[in-house]
mmCIF file of N, CA and C in Angstrom:
data_model
loop_
_atom_site.group_PDB
_atom_site.id
_atom_site.type_symbol
_atom_site.label_atom_id
_atom_site.label_comp_id
_atom_site.label_asym_id
_atom_site.label_seq_id
_atom_site.Cartn_x
_atom_site.Cartn_y
_atom_site.Cartn_z
ATOM 1 N N MET Y 1 38.192 119.106 145.144
ATOM 2 C CA MET Y 1 38.191 117.755 144.647
ATOM 3 C C MET Y 1 38.342 116.807 145.840
ATOM 4 N N LYS Y 2 37.636 115.707 145.739
ATOM 5 C CA LYS Y 2 37.629 114.741 146.836
ATOM 6 C C LYS Y 2 38.954 113.984 146.862
ATOM 7 N N PRO Y 3 39.374 113.540 148.024
ATOM 8 C CA PRO Y 3 40.625 112.788 148.118
ATOM 9 C C PRO Y 3 40.595 111.496 147.303
ATOM 10 N N GLU Y 4 39.424 110.832 147.221
ATOM 11 C CA GLU Y 4 39.336 109.607 146.437
ATOM 12 C C GLU Y 4 39.538 109.903 144.943
ATOM 13 N N ALA Y 5 39.000 111.026 144.489
ATOM 14 C CA ALA Y 5 39.130 111.407 143.088
ATOM 15 C C ALA Y 5 40.585 111.768 142.777
ATOM 16 N N ARG Y 6 41.234 112.460 143.718
ATOM 17 C CA ARG Y 6 42.634 112.813 143.515
ATOM 18 C C ARG Y 6 43.512 111.572 143.504
ATOM 19 N N LEU Y 7 43.200 110.621 144.381
ATOM 20 C CA LEU Y 7 43.946 109.374 144.418
ATOM 21 C C LEU Y 7 43.745 108.595 143.116
ATOM 22 N N SER Y 8 42.549 108.563 142.614
ATOM 23 C CA SER Y 8 42.257 107.882 141.359
ATOM 24 C C SER Y 8 42.962 108.572 140.191
ATOM 25 N N GLN Y 9 42.947 109.892 140.215
ATOM 26 C CA GLN Y 9 43.637 110.659 139.174
ATOM 27 C C GLN Y 9 45.148 110.393 139.218
ATOM 28 N N ALA Y 10 45.734 110.330 140.399
ATOM 29 C CA ALA Y 10 47.170 110.072 140.549
ATOM 30 C C ALA Y 10 47.509 108.662 140.061
ATOM 31 N N ARG Y 11 46.648 107.681 140.375
ATOM 32 C CA ARG Y 11 46.885 106.315 139.901
ATOM 33 C C ARG Y 11 46.842 106.261 138.362
ATOM 34 N N TYR Y 12 45.873 106.947 137.802
ATOM 35 C CA TYR Y 12 45.749 106.978 136.344
ATOM 36 C C TYR Y 12 46.995 107.608 135.703
ATOM 37 N N GLU Y 13 47.463 108.730 136.250
ATOM 38 C CA GLU Y 13 48.649 109.397 135.719
ATOM 39 C C GLU Y 13 49.901 108.532 135.887
ATOM 40 N N ALA Y 14 49.994 107.817 137.021
ATOM 41 C CA ALA Y 14 51.132 106.924 137.233
ATOM 42 C C ALA Y 14 51.107 105.777 136.218
ATOM 43 N N GLU Y 15 49.932 105.236 135.953
ATOM 44 C CA GLU Y 15 49.794 104.163 134.962
ATOM 45 C C GLU Y 15 50.173 104.658 133.566
ATOM 46 N N GLN Y 16 49.756 105.862 133.203
ATOM 47 C CA GLN Y 16 50.121 106.442 131.911
ATOM 48 C C GLN Y 16 51.635 106.681 131.824
ATOM 49 N N ALA Y 17 52.260 107.133 132.911
ATOM 50 C CA ALA Y 17 53.710 107.355 132.933
ATOM 51 C C ALA Y 17 54.446 106.027 132.763
ATOM 52 N N LYS Y 18 53.942 104.935 133.404
ATOM 53 C CA LYS Y 18 54.552 103.611 133.246
ATOM 54 C C LYS Y 18 54.476 103.157 131.790
ATOM 55 N N LYS Y 19 53.345 103.392 131.141
ATOM 56 C CA LYS Y 19 53.195 102.998 129.734
ATOM 57 C C LYS Y 19 54.151 103.784 128.842
ATOM 58 N N ARG Y 20 54.273 105.101 129.109
ATOM 59 C CA ARG Y 20 55.202 105.910 128.318
ATOM 60 C C ARG Y 20 56.642 105.455 128.530
ATOM 61 N N LEU Y 21 56.984 105.148 129.780
ATOM 62 C CA LEU Y 21 58.332 104.670 130.079
ATOM 63 C C LEU Y 21 58.594 103.328 129.403
ATOM 64 N N GLY Y 22 57.631 102.421 129.444
ATOM 65 C CA GLY Y 22 57.789 101.121 128.777
ATOM 66 C C GLY Y 22 57.956 101.280 127.278
ATOM 67 N N SER Y 23 57.186 102.187 126.689
ATOM 68 C CA SER Y 23 57.296 102.442 125.261
ATOM 69 C C SER Y 23 58.669 103.027 124.923
ATOM 70 N N SER Y 24 59.152 103.954 125.763
ATOM 71 C CA SER Y 24 60.464 104.564 125.529
ATOM 72 C C SER Y 24 61.571 103.516 125.664
ATOM 73 N N VAL Y 25 61.459 102.631 126.655
ATOM 74 C CA VAL Y 25 62.467 101.592 126.845
ATOM 75 C C VAL Y 25 62.461 100.632 125.654
ATOM 76 N N GLY Y 26 61.281 100.269 125.169
ATOM 77 C CA GLY Y 26 61.181 99.380 124.008
ATOM 78 C C GLY Y 26 61.801 100.012 122.772
ATOM 79 N N ALA Y 27 61.515 101.287 122.567
ATOM 80 C CA ALA Y 27 62.093 101.986 121.414
ATOM 81 C C ALA Y 27 63.617 102.071 121.547
ATOM 82 N N LEU Y 28 64.091 102.324 122.766
ATOM 83 C CA LEU Y 28 65.528 102.408 122.992
ATOM 84 C C LEU Y 28 66.195 101.054 122.757
ATOM 85 N N GLN Y 29 65.571 99.980 123.215
ATOM 86 C CA GLN Y 29 66.129 98.647 122.979
ATOM 87 C C GLN Y 29 66.185 98.335 121.496
ATOM 88 N N TYR Y 30 65.157 98.719 120.743
ATOM 89 C CA TYR Y 30 65.156 98.476 119.302
ATOM 90 C C TYR Y 30 66.276 99.259 118.629
ATOM 91 N N ARG Y 31 66.466 100.512 119.021
ATOM 92 C CA ARG Y 31 67.488 101.342 118.389
ATOM 93 C C ARG Y 31 68.898 100.882 118.722
ATOM 94 N N LEU Y 32 69.075 100.202 119.868
ATOM 95 C CA LEU Y 32 70.404 99.757 120.286
ATOM 96 C C LEU Y 32 70.701 98.312 119.904
ATOM 97 N N LYS Y 33 69.792 97.655 119.202
ATOM 98 C CA LYS Y 33 70.073 96.293 118.737
ATOM 99 C C LYS Y 33 71.213 96.352 117.723
ATOM 100 N N PRO Y 34 72.116 95.364 117.743
ATOM 101 C CA PRO Y 34 73.247 95.386 116.803
ATOM 102 C C PRO Y 34 72.813 95.442 115.341
ATOM 103 N N GLY Y 35 71.777 94.726 114.985
ATOM 104 C CA GLY Y 35 71.305 94.750 113.598
ATOM 105 C C GLY Y 35 70.831 96.133 113.184
ATOM 106 N N THR Y 36 70.119 96.806 114.079
ATOM 107 C CA THR Y 36 69.631 98.149 113.779
ATOM 108 C C THR Y 36 70.804 99.125 113.665
ATOM 109 N N LEU Y 37 71.780 98.987 114.563
ATOM 110 C CA LEU Y 37 72.955 99.867 114.498
ATOM 111 C C LEU Y 37 73.719 99.666 113.191
ATOM 112 N N VAL Y 38 73.872 98.399 112.774
ATOM 113 C CA VAL Y 38 74.581 98.116 111.524
ATOM 114 C C VAL Y 38 73.813 98.688 110.338
ATOM 115 N N ASN Y 39 72.498 98.499 110.325
ATOM 116 C CA ASN Y 39 71.692 99.035 109.214
ATOM 117 C C ASN Y 39 71.780 100.553 109.153
ATOM 118 N N ASN Y 40 71.718 101.206 110.289
ATOM 119 C CA ASN Y 40 71.818 102.673 110.307
ATOM 120 C C ASN Y 40 73.197 103.133 109.830
ATOM 121 N N ALA Y 41 74.235 102.430 110.284
ATOM 122 C CA ALA Y 41 75.587 102.794 109.845
ATOM 123 C C ALA Y 41 75.736 102.576 108.345
ATOM 124 N N TRP Y 42 75.207 101.449 107.822
ATOM 125 C CA TRP Y 42 75.312 101.147 106.396
ATOM 126 C C TRP Y 42 74.575 102.201 105.570
ATOM 127 N N GLU Y 43 73.406 102.600 106.017
ATOM 128 C CA GLU Y 43 72.662 103.633 105.296
ATOM 129 C C GLU Y 43 73.432 104.951 105.291
ATOM 130 N N GLY Y 44 74.071 105.282 106.415
ATOM 131 C CA GLY Y 44 74.864 106.506 106.475
ATOM 132 C C GLY Y 44 76.051 106.459 105.522
ATOM 133 N N VAL Y 45 76.731 105.315 105.489
ATOM 134 C CA VAL Y 45 77.878 105.167 104.588
ATOM 135 C C VAL Y 45 77.418 105.218 103.141
ATOM 136 N N ARG Y 46 76.314 104.551 102.844
ATOM 137 C CA ARG Y 46 75.803 104.540 101.472
ATOM 138 C C ARG Y 46 75.407 105.948 101.033
ATOM 139 N N ASP Y 47 74.751 106.685 101.911
ATOM 140 C CA ASP Y 47 74.375 108.056 101.563
ATOM 141 C C ASP Y 47 75.610 108.937 101.360
ATOM 142 N N LYS Y 48 76.597 108.775 102.239
ATOM 143 C CA LYS Y 48 77.806 109.590 102.136
ATOM 144 C C LYS Y 48 78.586 109.236 100.870
ATOM 145 N N SER Y 49 78.689 107.930 100.564
ATOM 146 C CA SER Y 49 79.426 107.546 99.351
ATOM 147 C C SER Y 49 78.689 108.009 98.105
ATOM 148 N N SER Y 50 77.375 107.989 98.159
ATOM 149 C CA SER Y 50 76.596 108.490 97.023
ATOM 150 C C SER Y 50 76.854 109.987 96.823
ATOM 151 N N ASP Y 51 76.901 110.724 97.928
ATOM 152 C CA ASP Y 51 77.205 112.157 97.838
ATOM 153 C C ASP Y 51 78.607 112.391 97.284
ATOM 154 N N LEU Y 52 79.580 111.592 97.750
ATOM 155 C CA LEU Y 52 80.953 111.736 97.256
ATOM 156 C C LEU Y 52 81.039 111.404 95.772
ATOM 157 N N ALA Y 53 80.331 110.345 95.354
ATOM 158 C CA ALA Y 53 80.354 109.972 93.937
ATOM 159 C C ALA Y 53 79.721 111.068 93.085
ATOM 160 N N ASP Y 54 78.631 111.646 93.565
ATOM 161 C CA ASP Y 54 78.001 112.747 92.825
ATOM 162 C C ASP Y 54 78.941 113.946 92.722
ATOM 163 N N ASP Y 55 79.616 114.256 93.834
ATOM 164 C CA ASP Y 55 80.562 115.379 93.815
ATOM 165 C C ASP Y 55 81.717 115.101 92.853
ATOM 166 N N ALA Y 56 82.226 113.875 92.866
ATOM 167 C CA ALA Y 56 83.334 113.513 91.976
ATOM 168 C C ALA Y 56 82.895 113.588 90.519
ATOM 169 N N LEU Y 57 81.694 113.116 90.238
ATOM 170 C CA LEU Y 57 81.184 113.164 88.874
ATOM 171 C C LEU Y 57 81.030 114.602 88.400
ATOM 172 N N GLN Y 58 80.535 115.466 89.262
ATOM 173 C CA GLN Y 58 80.395 116.872 88.896
ATOM 174 C C GLN Y 58 81.769 117.515 88.661
ATOM 175 N N ALA Y 59 82.764 117.142 89.479
ATOM 176 C CA ALA Y 59 84.110 117.689 89.304
ATOM 177 C C ALA Y 59 84.711 117.241 87.980
ATOM 178 N N VAL Y 60 84.494 115.972 87.615
ATOM 179 C CA VAL Y 60 85.026 115.472 86.341
ATOM 180 C C VAL Y 60 84.333 116.147 85.171
ATOM 181 N N LYS Y 61 83.023 116.335 85.284
ATOM 182 C CA LYS Y 61 82.278 117.002 84.202
ATOM 183 C C LYS Y 61 82.724 118.451 84.038
ATOM 184 N N SER Y 62 83.035 119.104 85.133
ATOM 185 C CA SER Y 62 83.391 120.523 85.030
ATOM 186 C C SER Y 62 84.840 120.714 84.580
ATOM 187 N N ARG Y 63 85.728 119.739 84.878
ATOM 188 C CA ARG Y 63 87.139 119.860 84.497
ATOM 189 C C ARG Y 63 87.644 118.529 83.942
ATOM 190 N N PRO Y 64 87.254 118.169 82.729
ATOM 191 C CA PRO Y 64 87.637 116.856 82.193
ATOM 192 C C PRO Y 64 89.138 116.735 81.910
ATOM 193 N N VAL Y 65 89.790 117.812 81.519
ATOM 194 C CA VAL Y 65 91.227 117.737 81.221
ATOM 195 C C VAL Y 65 92.017 117.480 82.501
ATOM 196 N N ALA Y 66 91.679 118.200 83.553
ATOM 197 C CA ALA Y 66 92.373 118.004 84.830
ATOM 198 C C ALA Y 66 92.126 116.598 85.365
ATOM 199 N N ALA Y 67 90.891 116.115 85.245
ATOM 200 C CA ALA Y 67 90.574 114.765 85.717
ATOM 201 C C ALA Y 67 91.334 113.715 84.917
ATOM 202 N N SER Y 68 91.459 113.927 83.621
ATOM 203 C CA SER Y 68 92.226 112.985 82.793
ATOM 204 C C SER Y 68 93.692 112.999 83.187
ATOM 205 N N GLY Y 69 94.238 114.164 83.473
ATOM 206 C CA GLY Y 69 95.631 114.261 83.909
ATOM 207 C C GLY Y 69 95.869 113.551 85.233
ATOM 208 N N VAL Y 70 94.945 113.718 86.166
ATOM 209 C CA VAL Y 70 95.071 113.042 87.457
ATOM 210 C C VAL Y 70 94.993 111.530 87.272
ATOM 211 N N LEU Y 71 94.069 111.078 86.444
ATOM 212 C CA LEU Y 71 93.934 109.645 86.187
ATOM 213 C C LEU Y 71 95.184 109.092 85.506
ATOM 214 N N ALA Y 72 95.727 109.817 84.541
ATOM 215 C CA ALA Y 72 96.948 109.369 83.872
ATOM 216 C C ALA Y 72 98.113 109.315 84.857
ATOM 217 N N GLY Y 73 98.213 110.292 85.723
ATOM 218 C CA GLY Y 73 99.269 110.278 86.740
ATOM 219 C C GLY Y 73 99.141 109.098 87.686
ATOM 220 N N LEU Y 74 97.929 108.774 88.059
ATOM 221 C CA LEU Y 74 97.689 107.627 88.933
ATOM 222 C C LEU Y 74 98.069 106.323 88.243
ATOM 223 N N VAL Y 75 97.717 106.185 86.973
ATOM 224 C CA VAL Y 75 98.065 104.972 86.222
ATOM 225 C C VAL Y 75 99.579 104.844 86.088
ATOM 226 N N VAL Y 76 100.253 105.949 85.779
ATOM 227 C CA VAL Y 76 101.713 105.918 85.652
ATOM 228 C C VAL Y 76 102.351 105.557 86.988
ATOM 229 N N PHE Y 77 101.820 106.093 88.079
ATOM 230 C CA PHE Y 77 102.366 105.771 89.404
ATOM 231 C C PHE Y 77 102.185 104.288 89.720
ATOM 232 N N LEU Y 78 101.013 103.744 89.460
ATOM 233 C CA LEU Y 78 100.759 102.343 89.786
ATOM 234 C C LEU Y 78 101.526 101.385 88.885
ATOM 235 N N ALA Y 79 101.788 101.778 87.642
ATOM 236 C CA ALA Y 79 102.460 100.889 86.686
ATOM 237 C C ALA Y 79 103.887 101.343 86.406
ATOM 238 N N ARG Y 80 104.531 101.998 87.361
ATOM 239 C CA ARG Y 80 105.846 102.584 87.099
ATOM 240 C C ARG Y 80 106.921 101.538 86.820
ATOM 241 N N GLU Y 81 106.907 100.418 87.512
ATOM 242 C CA GLU Y 81 107.941 99.398 87.278
ATOM 243 C C GLU Y 81 107.830 98.773 85.884
ATOM 244 N N PRO Y 82 106.656 98.272 85.469
ATOM 245 C CA PRO Y 82 106.562 97.714 84.119
ATOM 246 C C PRO Y 82 106.835 98.749 83.032
ATOM 247 N N LEU Y 83 106.391 99.984 83.244
ATOM 248 C CA LEU Y 83 106.657 101.042 82.260
ATOM 249 C C LEU Y 83 108.156 101.316 82.162
ATOM 250 N N TRP Y 84 108.837 101.351 83.301
ATOM 251 C CA TRP Y 84 110.276 101.610 83.289
ATOM 252 C C TRP Y 84 111.015 100.495 82.552
ATOM 253 N N ARG Y 85 110.636 99.253 82.803
ATOM 254 C CA ARG Y 85 111.286 98.139 82.104
ATOM 255 C C ARG Y 85 111.031 98.221 80.607
ATOM 256 N N GLY Y 86 109.816 98.532 80.214
ATOM 257 C CA GLY Y 86 109.496 98.630 78.792
ATOM 258 C C GLY Y 86 110.255 99.737 78.103
ATOM 259 N N VAL Y 87 110.334 100.899 78.723
ATOM 260 C CA VAL Y 87 111.052 102.028 78.128
ATOM 261 C C VAL Y 87 112.541 101.721 78.070
ATOM 262 N N SER Y 88 113.082 101.089 79.116
ATOM 263 C CA SER Y 88 114.512 100.782 79.090
ATOM 264 C C SER Y 88 114.831 99.735 78.021
ATOM 265 N N ARG Y 89 113.922 98.818 77.746
ATOM 266 C CA ARG Y 89 114.146 97.851 76.667
ATOM 267 C C ARG Y 89 114.108 98.524 75.296
ATOM 268 N N ILE Y 90 113.210 99.472 75.148
ATOM 269 C CA ILE Y 90 113.090 100.162 73.864
ATOM 270 C C ILE Y 90 114.349 100.964 73.563
ATOM 271 N N PHE Y 91 114.872 101.669 74.553
ATOM 272 C CA PHE Y 91 116.011 102.546 74.334
ATOM 273 C C PHE Y 91 117.350 101.887 74.621
ATOM 274 N N SER Y 92 117.348 100.614 74.916
ATOM 275 C CA SER Y 92 118.591 99.914 75.199
ATOM 276 C C SER Y 92 119.338 99.663 73.892
ATOM 277 N N SER Y 93 120.639 99.997 73.867
ATOM 278 C CA SER Y 93 121.423 99.798 72.645
ATOM 279 C C SER Y 93 122.004 98.389 72.594
ATOM 280 N N ARG Y 94 122.038 97.694 73.701
ATOM 281 C CA ARG Y 94 122.577 96.339 73.726
ATOM 282 C C ARG Y 94 121.482 95.351 73.368
ATOM 283 N N GLU Y 95 121.939 94.145 73.039
ATOM 284 C CA GLU Y 95 120.980 93.068 72.810
ATOM 285 C C GLU Y 95 120.409 92.662 74.156
ATOM 286 N N ARG Y 96 119.267 92.026 74.130
ATOM 287 C CA ARG Y 96 118.619 91.601 75.367
ATOM 288 C C ARG Y 96 119.460 90.546 76.067
ATOM 289 N N ASP Y 97 119.500 90.627 77.365
ATOM 290 C CA ASP Y 97 120.222 89.660 78.180
ATOM 291 C C ASP Y 97 119.184 88.755 78.830
ATOM 292 N N ASP Y 98 119.134 87.525 78.401
ATOM 293 C CA ASP Y 98 118.171 86.581 78.952
ATOM 294 C C ASP Y 98 118.791 85.747 80.065
ATOM 295 N N GLY Y 99 119.871 86.212 80.653
ATOM 296 C CA GLY Y 99 120.527 85.479 81.712
ATOM 297 C C GLY Y 99 121.488 84.428 81.192
ATOM 298 N N VAL Y 100 121.792 84.439 79.897
ATOM 299 C CA VAL Y 100 122.708 83.475 79.295
ATOM 300 C C VAL Y 100 124.089 84.099 79.218
ATOM 301 N N ILE Y 101 125.088 83.375 79.692
ATOM 302 C CA ILE Y 101 126.470 83.850 79.627
ATOM 303 C C ILE Y 101 127.060 83.370 78.312
ATOM 304 N N VAL Y 102 127.583 84.297 77.540
ATOM 305 C CA VAL Y 102 128.158 83.978 76.242
ATOM 306 C C VAL Y 102 129.642 84.307 76.283
ATOM 307 N N ALA Y 103 130.464 83.352 75.871
ATOM 308 C CA ALA Y 103 131.907 83.586 75.802
ATOM 309 C C ALA Y 103 132.270 83.923 74.369
ATOM 310 N N ASN Y 104 132.966 85.018 74.166
ATOM 311 C CA ASN Y 104 133.421 85.415 72.848
ATOM 312 C C ASN Y 104 134.814 84.813 72.650
ATOM 313 N N LEU Y 105 134.890 83.763 71.867
ATOM 314 C CA LEU Y 105 136.150 83.051 71.683
ATOM 315 C C LEU Y 105 136.963 83.588 70.515
ATOM 316 N N ASP Y 106 136.447 84.529 69.783
ATOM 317 C CA ASP Y 106 137.174 85.078 68.638
ATOM 318 C C ASP Y 106 138.359 85.930 69.083
ATOM 319 N N ASN Y 107 138.242 86.600 70.190
ATOM 320 C CA ASN Y 107 139.284 87.512 70.653
ATOM 321 C C ASN Y 107 140.039 86.933 71.845
ATOM 322 N N ARG Y 108 140.239 85.661 71.883
ATOM 323 C CA ARG Y 108 140.846 85.062 73.065
ATOM 324 C C ARG Y 108 142.362 85.228 73.047
ATOM 325 N N ASP Y 109 142.864 85.206 74.223
ATOM 326 C CA ASP Y 109 144.308 85.331 74.431
ATOM 327 C C ASP Y 109 144.857 83.931 74.678
ATOM 328 N N GLY Y 110 146.031 83.636 74.219
ATOM 329 C CA GLY Y 110 146.617 82.316 74.355
ATOM 330 C C GLY Y 110 146.998 81.965 75.771
ATOM 331 N N THR Y 111 146.981 82.931 76.677
ATOM 332 C CA THR Y 111 147.395 82.650 78.057
ATOM 333 C C THR Y 111 146.255 82.070 78.888
ATOM 334 N N PHE Y 112 145.082 82.066 78.354
ATOM 335 C CA PHE Y 112 143.950 81.562 79.124
ATOM 336 C C PHE Y 112 143.495 80.237 78.555
ATOM 337 N N ASP Y 113 143.167 79.315 79.452
ATOM 338 C CA ASP Y 113 142.626 78.014 79.060
ATOM 339 C C ASP Y 113 141.136 78.036 79.370
ATOM 340 N N LEU Y 114 140.290 77.916 78.365
ATOM 341 C CA LEU Y 114 138.846 78.018 78.556
ATOM 342 C C LEU Y 114 138.175 76.675 78.825
ATOM 343 N N THR Y 115 138.954 75.632 79.054
ATOM 344 C CA THR Y 115 138.359 74.327 79.348
ATOM 345 C C THR Y 115 138.265 74.136 80.847
ATOM 346 N N ALA Y 116 137.260 73.410 81.280
ATOM 347 C CA ALA Y 116 137.073 73.151 82.698
ATOM 348 C C ALA Y 116 137.944 71.990 83.120
ATOM 349 N N GLN Y 117 138.401 72.037 84.339
ATOM 350 C CA GLN Y 117 139.232 70.958 84.861
ATOM 351 C C GLN Y 117 138.346 69.780 85.256
ATOM 352 N N ASP Y 118 138.903 68.587 85.156
ATOM 353 C CA ASP Y 118 138.213 67.405 85.648
ATOM 354 C C ASP Y 118 138.386 67.348 87.153
ATOM 355 N N VAL Y 119 137.276 67.155 87.852
ATOM 356 C CA VAL Y 119 137.309 67.079 89.309
ATOM 357 C C VAL Y 119 136.877 65.676 89.696
ATOM 358 N N PRO Y 120 137.724 64.949 90.393
ATOM 359 C CA PRO Y 120 137.332 63.597 90.786
ATOM 360 C C PRO Y 120 136.246 63.656 91.856
ATOM 361 N N ARG Y 121 135.333 62.704 91.818
ATOM 362 C CA ARG Y 121 134.271 62.651 92.828
ATOM 363 C C ARG Y 121 134.054 61.199 93.206
ATOM 364 N N SER Y 122 133.504 61.039 94.366
ATOM 365 C CA SER Y 122 133.242 59.679 94.828
ATOM 366 C C SER Y 122 131.909 59.200 94.266
ATOM 367 N N ALA Y 123 131.636 57.937 94.413
ATOM 368 C CA ALA Y 123 130.377 57.374 93.900
ATOM 369 C C ALA Y 123 129.171 57.851 94.679
ATOM 370 N N ASN Y 124 129.409 58.333 95.898
ATOM 371 C CA ASN Y 124 128.299 58.806 96.740
ATOM 372 C C ASN Y 124 127.909 60.231 96.416
ATOM 373 N N GLU Y 125 128.695 60.962 95.666
ATOM 374 C CA GLU Y 125 128.407 62.358 95.369
ATOM 375 C C GLU Y 125 127.675 62.496 94.045
ATOM 376 N N GLY Y 126 126.756 63.433 93.995
ATOM 377 C CA GLY Y 126 126.102 63.795 92.751
ATOM 378 C C GLY Y 126 125.206 62.719 92.201
ATOM 379 N N VAL Y 127 124.939 62.806 90.949
ATOM 380 C CA VAL Y 127 124.030 61.889 90.261
ATOM 381 C C VAL Y 127 124.889 60.900 89.483
ATOM 382 N N ASN Y 128 124.583 59.667 89.638
ATOM 383 C CA ASN Y 128 125.300 58.626 88.883
ATOM 384 C C ASN Y 128 124.579 58.403 87.578
ATOM 385 N N ALA Y 129 125.237 58.664 86.491
ATOM 386 C CA ALA Y 129 124.585 58.490 85.197
ATOM 387 C C ALA Y 129 125.197 57.332 84.455
#
């Protein structure tokens, strides 16, 4: 082969290599764009969550009693405070205490005075009515 032909062949191959490199760099830049990365991650999460949901659905279909028990346990755990208050109100033998203090004056002892003392105050204190 003539040297001119070999030189021409080498130039052609170098030009083709430059085009392949440019194409590879362009593809790499596209794949590393933040939007493309987010879309790929979102598709991966969506596919994985879909697989998990399918697996969960199959587990519930195959063992409905166990799944119902787990769900009931979760509900009881999340609502434990309101449930405890409700059950304690149902089984409470005393009347409800609404935060009101009640004095039972029927059984009072004569040694105690249940009246409040008068406390003098200045005109600058409290509310003037």
